XYZ file of C-alpha atoms in Angstrom:
664
model
C -20.057 48.728 9.869
C -20.948 47.855 6.255
C -21.137 44.120 7.017
C -18.945 41.071 6.560
C -17.671 40.622 3.005
C -17.753 36.888 2.354
C -16.193 35.504 -0.841
C -17.146 31.978 -1.874
C -14.685 30.389 -4.265
C -15.456 27.384 -6.450
C -12.501 25.205 -7.445
C -11.206 25.424 -10.997
C -10.307 21.769 -10.789
C -11.327 18.977 -10.508
C -13.372 19.279 -13.693
C -17.121 19.760 -13.412
C -16.666 21.422 -10.029
C -19.538 23.862 -10.530
C -23.201 23.294 -9.736
C -26.625 24.694 -10.591
C -27.403 24.744 -6.865
C -27.506 27.676 -4.500
C -25.549 28.041 -1.267
C -26.830 29.097 2.124
C -24.168 30.522 4.393
C -24.076 31.723 7.996
C -21.286 32.993 10.234
C -20.648 31.412 13.618
C -18.870 33.768 15.963
C -17.737 33.788 19.541
C -20.902 35.714 20.526
C -23.640 34.358 18.260
C -24.497 32.912 14.867
C -25.796 35.023 11.982
C -29.012 33.970 10.190
C -28.396 32.009 6.957
C -28.033 34.069 3.780
C -28.725 32.618 0.332
C -26.097 33.228 -2.354
C -27.982 33.917 -5.563
C -25.134 33.534 -8.077
C -24.474 30.370 -10.040
C -21.414 28.497 -8.783
C -19.339 28.220 -11.947
C -15.982 26.380 -11.994
C -13.176 28.706 -10.953
C -15.574 31.468 -9.933
C -15.511 33.715 -6.874
C -18.649 35.472 -5.615
C -18.822 37.931 -2.752
C -21.852 38.489 -0.574
C -22.292 40.977 2.239
C -23.704 39.630 5.491
C -25.037 42.189 7.974
C -25.907 40.443 11.228
C -28.399 42.229 13.467
C -26.271 41.320 16.478
C -22.546 41.402 17.085
C -21.209 37.924 16.242
C -17.750 38.507 17.715
C -14.779 36.740 16.143
C -15.915 34.487 13.282
C -14.554 31.004 14.011
C -16.792 28.784 11.867
C -18.787 29.011 8.670
C -21.884 26.965 8.035
C -22.708 26.042 4.419
C -25.590 24.187 2.837
C -26.077 23.402 -0.836
C -29.670 23.642 -2.090
C -30.879 22.183 -5.376
C -32.528 24.501 -7.879
C -35.993 23.414 -9.069
C -35.826 22.358 -12.703
C -32.049 21.860 -12.705
C -29.932 18.746 -12.092
C -28.788 18.232 -8.516
C -25.018 18.442 -9.077
C -22.316 18.259 -6.430
C -20.200 21.372 -5.830
C -16.454 21.484 -5.214
C -15.803 24.379 -2.873
C -12.270 25.743 -2.815
C -12.585 27.992 0.226
C -14.487 30.880 1.782
C -12.758 34.146 2.636
C -14.115 36.582 5.192
C -13.355 40.252 5.842
C -15.096 42.224 8.568
C -15.661 45.130 6.156
C -14.814 46.184 2.634
C -11.893 48.222 3.981
C -10.468 45.533 6.270
C -7.083 44.294 4.934
C -7.240 41.187 7.137
C -8.731 38.145 5.413
C -9.703 35.041 7.345
C -9.578 31.947 5.138
C -11.841 28.952 5.765
C -10.508 26.171 3.501
C -12.798 23.502 2.114
C -11.184 21.759 -0.890
C -13.879 19.099 -1.060
C -17.154 18.158 -2.680
C -20.376 19.289 -1.055
C -23.711 17.600 -1.825
C -27.249 18.685 -1.147
C -27.690 15.469 0.849
C -24.929 16.559 3.250
C -27.128 19.182 4.870
C -25.160 21.794 6.785
C -21.390 21.458 6.900
C -19.052 23.592 8.949
C -15.687 25.053 7.957
C -13.072 26.380 10.318
C -9.882 28.372 9.834
C -6.796 26.970 8.156
C -4.461 26.574 11.133
C -3.834 22.949 12.122
C -3.682 22.456 15.866
C -3.943 19.926 18.645
C -7.034 19.746 20.802
C -5.169 21.007 23.891
C -4.289 24.184 21.956
C -7.947 25.057 21.394
C -8.964 28.051 23.510
C -12.652 28.250 22.564
C -15.342 25.813 23.674
C -17.124 26.345 20.363
C -14.137 24.922 18.465
C -13.644 22.057 20.920
C -17.299 21.142 20.437
C -16.885 21.392 16.684
C -13.985 18.898 16.756
C -16.054 16.472 18.817
C -19.156 16.806 16.604
C -17.027 16.246 13.498
C -15.636 12.987 14.881
C -19.040 11.787 16.089
C -20.420 12.311 12.590
C -17.467 10.483 11.005
C -17.798 7.571 13.419
C -21.451 7.108 12.459
C -20.481 7.103 8.782
C -17.200 5.153 8.977
C -17.856 1.938 10.886
C -15.652 -1.098 11.286
C -16.500 -4.314 9.477
C -14.937 -7.760 9.071
C -13.640 -9.174 5.808
C -12.191 -12.383 7.259
C -12.261 -13.650 10.816
C -8.835 -13.296 12.387
C -7.672 -10.664 9.892
C -7.461 -6.884 10.220
C -10.850 -5.218 10.295
C -11.933 -3.054 7.395
C -14.371 -0.293 6.604
C -17.966 -1.543 6.741
C -18.880 -0.751 3.141
C -19.533 -2.974 0.164
C -19.857 -0.268 -2.473
C -17.537 2.531 -3.549
C -20.621 4.717 -3.956
C -21.096 4.688 -0.189
C -17.739 6.412 0.257
C -19.022 9.594 -1.296
C -17.106 11.867 -3.678
C -14.357 12.942 -1.280
C -13.012 9.449 -0.598
C -13.342 8.078 -4.125
C -11.579 9.130 -7.269
C -11.003 8.314 -10.926
C -7.393 7.565 -11.837
C -6.106 8.170 -15.329
C -4.804 4.775 -16.357
C -2.243 4.244 -19.118
C -3.456 2.069 -21.948
C -1.734 -1.292 -21.662
C -2.300 -3.539 -24.635
C -3.578 -6.912 -23.420
C -4.860 -7.866 -26.863
C -2.570 -10.899 -27.086
C -3.437 -11.993 -23.558
C -7.198 -11.652 -23.909
C -7.140 -13.543 -27.200
C -6.295 -16.720 -25.250
C -8.384 -16.138 -22.141
C -11.123 -18.600 -23.168
C -8.762 -21.490 -23.976
C -9.197 -24.156 -21.286
C -6.254 -26.368 -22.201
C -2.720 -26.887 -20.956
C 0.246 -25.221 -22.580
C 1.271 -27.714 -25.248
C 5.016 -27.058 -25.168
C 7.821 -24.753 -24.111
C 7.791 -23.356 -27.629
C 4.141 -22.323 -27.223
C 4.993 -20.474 -24.005
C 7.874 -18.741 -25.763
C 5.592 -17.645 -28.590
C 3.102 -16.242 -26.100
C 5.935 -14.384 -24.352
C 7.201 -12.899 -27.624
C 3.844 -11.256 -28.201
C 3.428 -9.986 -24.642
C 6.825 -9.465 -23.026
C 9.242 -8.604 -25.808
C 9.288 -4.861 -24.940
C 9.812 -5.441 -21.197
C 13.557 -5.545 -20.563
C 13.248 -7.013 -17.054
C 10.803 -9.678 -18.244
C 13.158 -10.592 -21.097
C 15.964 -11.056 -18.580
C 13.677 -13.197 -16.410
C 12.742 -15.370 -19.385
C 16.405 -15.851 -20.309
C 17.704 -16.600 -16.785
C 14.791 -18.061 -14.804
C 16.351 -21.551 -14.576
C 19.632 -20.256 -13.120
C 20.204 -20.726 -9.397
C 21.860 -17.321 -9.022
C 18.826 -15.568 -10.517
C 16.521 -17.568 -8.237
C 18.461 -16.143 -5.290
C 18.411 -12.643 -6.772
C 14.620 -12.714 -6.897
C 14.427 -13.633 -3.219
C 16.306 -10.420 -2.416
C 15.190 -8.004 -5.116
C 12.145 -9.440 -6.867
C 8.537 -8.510 -6.206
C 8.576 -10.220 -2.779
C 11.765 -9.305 -0.875
C 10.167 -9.789 2.560
C 10.406 -13.561 3.059
C 14.094 -14.430 3.069
C 16.014 -14.385 6.349
C 19.446 -15.280 7.633
C 19.688 -18.329 9.904
C 22.351 -19.630 12.265
C 20.643 -22.956 13.013
C 18.641 -25.302 10.811
C 14.905 -25.588 11.468
C 14.211 -28.924 13.202
C 11.776 -29.972 10.473
C 14.242 -29.432 7.605
C 15.883 -32.789 6.825
C 19.178 -31.347 5.643
C 22.525 -32.652 6.795
C 25.918 -31.067 6.403
C 26.976 -33.905 4.100
C 24.030 -33.284 1.745
C 25.030 -29.713 0.959
C 28.825 -29.995 1.264
C 29.325 -30.003 -2.558
C 27.656 -26.578 -2.804
C 29.767 -24.888 -0.124
C 33.416 -23.764 -0.116
C 35.812 -26.723 0.088
C 37.388 -25.421 3.287
C 34.091 -24.865 5.095
C 31.017 -26.648 6.382
C 27.331 -25.879 6.751
C 27.796 -25.077 10.430
C 30.672 -22.727 9.716
C 28.782 -20.982 6.931
C 25.816 -20.439 9.243
C 28.134 -18.982 11.887
C 29.516 -16.570 9.274
C 25.998 -15.460 8.350
C 26.137 -16.869 4.830
C 23.092 -19.152 5.038
C 19.532 -17.966 4.408
C 16.094 -19.553 4.523
C 12.757 -19.244 2.779
C 10.048 -20.852 4.894
C 6.460 -20.936 3.611
C 5.054 -22.633 6.693
C 2.099 -20.234 6.557
C 0.765 -22.242 3.575
C 0.922 -25.604 5.327
C -2.243 -27.693 4.898
C -4.213 -24.893 3.247
C -6.991 -26.147 0.948
C -5.979 -25.691 -2.684
C -8.378 -24.240 -5.219
C -10.260 -25.967 -8.012
C -9.553 -24.249 -11.340
C -11.376 -25.146 -14.546
C -13.068 -27.938 -12.557
C -9.651 -29.469 -11.849
C -7.846 -29.716 -8.539
C -4.757 -27.569 -8.061
C -2.115 -28.105 -5.398
C -0.176 -26.145 -2.802
C 3.169 -26.832 -1.155
C 4.713 -25.288 1.962
C 8.417 -25.430 1.094
C 11.559 -24.743 3.051
C 14.401 -23.534 0.850
C 17.975 -23.202 2.074
C 20.220 -20.684 0.284
C 23.933 -19.905 0.489
C 25.745 -16.620 -0.149
C 28.949 -17.579 -1.890
C 32.383 -15.998 -1.975
C 31.610 -15.062 -5.567
C 28.866 -12.760 -4.312
C 25.945 -14.917 -5.413
C 22.989 -16.218 -3.405
C 21.973 -19.682 -4.570
C 19.510 -22.323 -3.346
C 21.271 -25.432 -2.014
C 18.346 -27.516 -0.667
C 14.557 -27.537 -1.052
C 12.030 -29.528 0.972
C 8.521 -29.123 -0.451
C 6.466 -29.821 2.666
C 6.864 -28.954 6.330
C 6.752 -32.441 7.852
C 9.926 -34.435 7.148
C 9.593 -38.018 5.989
C 10.416 -40.521 3.242
C 7.713 -39.069 0.946
C 9.049 -35.557 1.418
C 12.593 -35.691 0.010
C 15.111 -32.853 0.077
C 15.899 -31.773 -3.475
C 19.463 -30.669 -4.250
C 21.202 -28.876 -7.132
C 22.971 -32.168 -7.912
C 19.678 -33.979 -8.552
C 18.386 -34.578 -12.055
C 17.749 -31.234 -13.777
C 13.943 -31.703 -14.040
C 13.673 -32.528 -10.312
C 15.674 -29.470 -9.265
C 13.903 -27.115 -11.673
C 10.482 -28.351 -10.541
C 11.424 -27.936 -6.870
C 12.357 -24.300 -7.561
C 9.064 -23.798 -9.421
C 7.187 -25.027 -6.356
C 9.013 -22.457 -4.237
C 8.125 -19.733 -6.743
C 4.485 -20.866 -6.756
C 4.382 -20.651 -2.956
C 6.041 -17.259 -3.100
C 3.313 -16.074 -5.497
C 0.580 -16.899 -2.973
C 2.391 -15.243 -0.060
C 3.343 -12.233 -2.139
C -0.170 -11.543 -3.381
C -2.112 -12.031 -0.161
C 0.342 -11.233 2.628
C 3.173 -9.055 1.323
C 1.002 -7.024 -1.044
C -2.590 -7.128 0.203
C -2.117 -7.490 3.967
C 1.073 -5.472 4.492
C 0.208 -2.500 2.257
C -3.489 -2.442 1.334
C -5.109 -3.669 4.546
C -2.675 -1.815 6.804
C -3.408 1.369 4.858
C -7.154 0.838 5.148
C -6.966 0.283 8.911
C -4.967 3.485 9.365
C -7.234 5.446 7.018
C -10.414 4.327 8.767
C -8.950 5.091 12.190
C -7.733 8.486 10.971
C -11.176 9.451 9.718
C -12.825 8.223 12.918
C -10.395 9.585 15.512
C -8.480 12.542 14.058
C -10.392 15.663 12.997
C -9.313 17.272 9.751
C -7.644 20.078 11.688
C -5.342 17.599 13.462
C -1.800 17.800 12.031
C -1.436 14.017 11.809
C -4.669 13.771 9.815
C -3.223 16.251 7.343
C 0.131 14.453 7.087
C -1.292 10.954 6.662
C -4.319 11.337 4.417
C -2.448 11.875 1.110
C -0.759 8.505 1.715
C -3.752 6.438 2.842
C -6.926 7.993 1.416
C -6.968 5.795 -1.695
C -6.945 2.508 0.228
C -10.667 2.587 1.006
C -11.818 2.640 -2.605
C -9.168 0.206 -3.823
C -9.844 -2.346 -1.107
C -13.623 -2.172 -1.452
C -13.198 -2.797 -5.180
C -10.782 -5.666 -4.513
C -13.169 -7.355 -2.079
C -16.098 -7.252 -4.510
C -14.082 -8.216 -7.616
C -10.625 -9.805 -7.336
C -11.275 -11.581 -4.028
C -14.926 -12.465 -4.671
C -16.757 -15.260 -6.470
C -15.689 -15.389 -10.136
C -12.765 -13.080 -9.385
C -9.202 -13.923 -10.335
C -8.437 -15.753 -7.072
C -11.583 -17.839 -7.378
C -11.038 -18.734 -11.030
C -7.276 -18.895 -11.492
C -5.077 -18.953 -8.369
C -4.178 -21.850 -6.080
C -5.196 -19.898 -2.970
C -8.889 -19.593 -3.750
C -11.859 -18.412 -1.736
C -11.571 -21.212 0.816
C -7.882 -20.575 1.531
C -7.888 -16.762 1.490
C -9.481 -16.209 4.928
C -7.277 -18.877 6.497
C -4.109 -17.421 4.992
C -4.956 -13.831 5.957
C -5.724 -14.925 9.527
C -2.453 -16.847 9.752
C -0.565 -13.929 8.223
C -2.052 -11.565 10.788
C -1.008 -13.855 13.650
C 2.537 -13.948 12.253
C 2.847 -10.186 11.792
C 5.541 -8.471 13.813
C 5.850 -4.730 14.211
C 9.620 -5.032 13.855
C 9.171 -6.568 10.388
C 7.182 -3.500 9.302
C 9.961 -1.084 10.289
C 12.746 -1.232 7.715
C 15.827 -0.757 9.955
C 14.634 -3.468 12.359
C 13.470 -5.742 9.552
C 16.616 -5.820 7.415
C 18.822 -6.133 10.501
C 16.824 -9.039 11.976
C 16.737 -10.798 8.601
C 20.478 -10.293 8.095
C 20.109 -8.230 4.918
C 21.567 -4.910 6.055
C 25.141 -5.894 5.182
C 24.402 -8.110 2.170
C 25.929 -6.302 -0.848
C 23.540 -7.741 -3.436
C 20.349 -6.908 -1.501
C 19.431 -3.685 -3.286
C 15.972 -3.696 -1.726
C 17.518 -3.349 1.737
C 19.938 -0.625 0.640
C 17.263 1.476 -1.050
C 14.551 0.845 1.531
C 16.840 1.997 4.351
C 17.594 5.276 2.594
C 13.950 5.959 1.734
C 12.960 5.113 5.319
C 15.601 7.463 6.732
C 14.425 10.342 4.516
C 10.795 9.781 5.488
C 11.710 9.435 9.158
C 13.460 12.823 9.168
C 10.490 14.380 7.373
C 7.989 12.951 9.857
C 10.164 13.956 12.818
C 10.294 17.517 11.524
C 6.519 17.572 11.096
C 5.951 16.277 14.623
C 8.283 18.909 16.101
C 6.110 21.647 14.601
C 3.171 20.601 16.798
C 4.520 18.600 19.760
C 6.953 20.400 22.057
C 7.743 17.387 24.211
C 6.679 13.851 25.117
C 4.001 15.188 27.451
C 2.243 16.766 24.472
C 2.174 13.334 22.831
C 0.910 11.603 25.964
C -1.854 14.171 26.537
C -3.155 14.234 22.948
C -6.318 12.217 23.533
C -7.205 12.187 19.812
C -3.800 10.737 18.941
C -4.057 8.130 21.704
C -7.541 7.122 20.548
C -6.162 6.788 17.016
C -3.281 4.443 17.863
C -5.502 2.528 20.294
C -8.067 1.885 17.590
C -5.409 0.746 15.133
C -4.066 -1.672 17.746
C -7.537 -3.043 18.472
C -9.058 -3.122 14.989
C -5.950 -3.622 12.870
C -3.698 -5.741 15.078
C -6.694 -7.270 16.875
C -5.240 -6.432 20.277
C -2.530 -9.073 19.793
C 0.307 -8.043 22.087
C 2.804 -10.501 20.577
C 2.831 -8.482 17.340
C 4.660 -5.771 19.266
C 2.757 -2.837 17.771
C 2.126 0.110 20.096
C -1.310 0.559 21.671
C -0.388 4.029 22.935
C 2.398 6.555 22.432
C 4.524 7.658 25.361
C 7.148 9.533 23.366
C 7.467 11.502 20.153
C 10.095 8.968 19.054
C 7.550 6.128 19.229
C 5.016 8.195 17.330
C 7.548 9.154 14.646
C 8.547 5.526 14.046
C 4.957 4.347 13.681
C 3.924 7.164 11.336
C 7.022 6.577 9.203
C 6.081 2.897 9.008
C 2.589 3.737 7.777
C 3.809 6.150 5.092
C 6.599 3.795 3.956
C 4.230 0.812 3.759
C 1.643 2.682 1.695
C 4.124 4.312 -0.673
C 7.611 2.826 -1.023
C 6.823 -0.754 -0.001
C 3.735 -0.798 -2.192
C 5.763 0.441 -5.151
C 8.357 -2.284 -4.605
C 5.899 -5.180 -4.379
C 3.241 -3.958 -6.809
C 4.824 -2.323 -9.840
C 7.297 -5.191 -10.324
C 4.643 -7.901 -10.561
C 4.293 -8.148 -14.308
C 8.058 -8.099 -14.864
C 8.565 -11.277 -12.840
C 5.290 -13.034 -13.675
C 4.753 -12.609 -17.403
C 7.161 -15.496 -18.036
C 4.710 -17.951 -16.531
C 7.126 -20.743 -15.439
C 8.995 -18.250 -13.247
C 5.994 -17.572 -10.973
C 3.110 -19.947 -11.645
C -0.088 -18.852 -9.913
C -1.239 -22.468 -9.574
C 0.192 -25.949 -10.034
C -1.859 -28.600 -11.807
C -0.160 -31.669 -10.328
C 0.799 -32.548 -6.727
C 4.332 -32.056 -5.362
C 6.746 -34.871 -6.138
C 7.170 -37.414 -3.334
C 10.135 -39.154 -4.901
C 13.115 -38.114 -6.933
C 13.460 -39.069 -10.590
C 9.704 -39.161 -11.193
C 9.489 -36.309 -13.733
C 11.022 -35.758 -17.131
C 11.900 -32.463 -18.776
C 8.609 -32.570 -20.687
C 6.668 -33.311 -17.503
C 7.845 -30.115 -15.795
C 5.654 -27.862 -17.916
C 2.588 -30.035 -17.356
C 2.546 -28.659 -13.779
C 1.794 -25.152 -15.048
C -1.723 -23.671 -14.871
C -3.856 -23.906 -17.974
C -3.848 -21.248 -20.678
C -7.026 -19.373 -19.744
C -6.225 -19.145 -16.028
C -2.653 -18.019 -16.801
C -3.980 -15.281 -19.071
C -6.621 -14.237 -16.540
C -3.901 -13.687 -13.918
C -1.659 -11.781 -16.334
C -4.453 -9.510 -17.509
C -5.086 -8.484 -13.884
C -1.370 -8.027 -13.146
C -1.067 -5.908 -16.285
C -3.573 -3.501 -14.777
C -2.133 -3.564 -11.242
C 1.446 -3.006 -12.401
C 0.823 0.213 -14.324
C 1.361 3.472 -12.423
C -1.403 5.968 -13.086
C -0.708 8.752 -15.573
C -1.629 11.291 -12.895
C 0.344 9.600 -10.106
C 1.816 11.818 -7.400
C 5.488 11.022 -6.601
C 6.574 10.425 -3.033
C 6.484 13.600 -0.911
C 4.927 15.686 -3.668
C 1.602 17.000 -2.451
C -1.446 18.607 -4.036
C -3.077 19.437 -0.698
C -3.240 23.149 0.107
C -1.783 22.874 3.590
C 1.586 21.595 2.329
C 2.293 24.978 0.728
C 2.216 27.151 3.811
C 4.569 28.180 6.600
C 7.310 25.959 7.994
C 5.835 22.924 6.228
C 7.131 24.222 2.887
C 10.710 23.987 4.135
C 10.165 20.436 5.398
C 8.747 19.330 2.055
C 11.563 20.989 0.112
C 14.175 19.289 2.290
C 12.752 15.798 1.878
C 12.319 16.300 -1.867
C 15.970 17.315 -2.227
C 17.021 14.262 -0.262
C 14.860 11.931 -2.341
C 16.110 13.526 -5.565
C 19.700 12.796 -4.547
C 18.721 9.242 -3.673
C 17.050 8.771 -7.063
C 20.267 9.885 -8.771
C 22.372 7.503 -6.681
C 20.054 4.613 -7.522
C 20.174 5.486 -11.219
C 23.987 5.599 -11.114
C 24.132 2.224 -9.372
C 21.575 0.659 -11.689
C 23.582 1.720 -14.714
C 26.303 -0.664 -13.499
C 23.963 -3.622 -12.931
C 22.993 -6.262 -15.431
C 19.484 -6.372 -13.954
C 18.671 -3.073 -12.179
C 16.408 -2.759 -9.179
C 14.321 0.350 -9.966
C 11.269 0.010 -7.763
C 12.455 2.013 -4.775
C 13.766 4.913 -6.806
C 11.859 7.885 -5.311
C 10.781 9.195 -8.709
C 8.983 5.867 -9.287
C 7.255 5.713 -5.891
C 3.678 6.903 -5.712
C 2.571 8.779 -2.602
C -0.135 6.229 -1.838
C -1.445 2.747 -2.507
C -2.945 2.605 -5.977
C -4.180 0.110 -8.540
């Protein structure tokens, strides 16, 4: 034989993928391993170089390749992005075995091993050498990816404090659109209160005049019907729920709210009909409020009762600002003086801001994604089909969350300097939020049914989320069927069981009351959980992240902090007093400058179920991807048609606006 013809291909992209270094390569076969051979050519971007390896002994079937990058004396030590390595047994052999890489390799990595491109479960491996390779790969990852603790009582996180520690394959540079915050930053040093409503309106004209949703918010924020709309379709649609009985600590009587209900009905009857809803921010009760600009801010823990009217509107009908009933905790009603009622609604919106940022957004999408990503890297080898399906949706969470912990959530970050839930409250709130998590609330069909939103005509979040969930669920089910023939295959996949077990232990802290699975007995259970992870890190994140600036840039609609304590009596505030509760100018602008960054999709964003990874373009997977894309395209059209009929559209779950993964 004339020797193995081995072609090493360097990626054409990402940019700067070439290196001055040299590569050592050896073949690992079923019989033996060939001695390393040094590739003398320079590894230019987009290049392909072929070397001939002539082992002295018969290596058998080549099942692994071993690569090592070596720095060249006198040249910079640059990383190399290897596309793949292709092997033929001779120059005449038409059969080519492909060993994909598609990652950065560094000289510090030492030897790395590549295997063939076929995803498979561990039980399908027929060679001990490949079983051992899977186990060595996971052992290496587990030494590198360790669990850490951000807050006691919250989901565990990756034990890294620097993005640099992630290495080049788990970090990235996103191409951000340029968002002009010139008019926000120009006020960021002003440590005074807003002097008047007119000053707020001037600020809004400079910063929100081109945002059609924000303009609608600014025009309608005082209206009860728009308040209810935001509970269903704003940036935090996860809090509202239908009730059939009043909470015992809500001091509302039927007589109090009778004027706001149909003349021929009562509160009890309306609850029986499913027309009464509740916002309950009990999770904020007694949390320590932050000090901003050396001044105390304040938190409330409101209960807000809402009614869905025969006119098709959801309106608040009673608001109690604290959890414990009593004479100093009155129930505010729409019939109260206008300043009292408006201020009560502002307190609810302030509480919603805290819960949205730290629980709906950070806990439910970012931290969940990080837990699943860390467990995937530790327990599922790259050749595992679930690793390949999940990673495009969760890979970005590690970098984003590390950055958030060392900036936004750290000393002198935006929460420390500008938001009512500061550094003292954050760990308490995240721990409480974790205790209150329920697996059913993470799964859209269960969630919208339990909260009574599935049949509510004006809840566009529920309508769109259900359709996106269903499309993803069918896609995931199809993927699973390619690799798991029956439930026994699921039960006997030890890597899969270790994965879900680690998520249960490290993410859900072993709390059985959450209802999350700690093992999979059926493919149906597995499909539901995987769909939940992908939905949470793509569609849910889009809904609660990209809408933030729209609903927050008119500051009175969602104040990040309140400068005065909640009212304990009615009639104690005037119309002018209401705006004195707002956060000061510099802290308001600090929050908006951060939200301006968070709310902008990247220029290079990847839409839902569009994939750049090589393994999505082969075999039966291509058909699955094409099917789900067609379904999502039809859904996007339906949403666009519906939105064209709405005064204020709900665009955030349109599939062409949903990014594949959590982003910043």
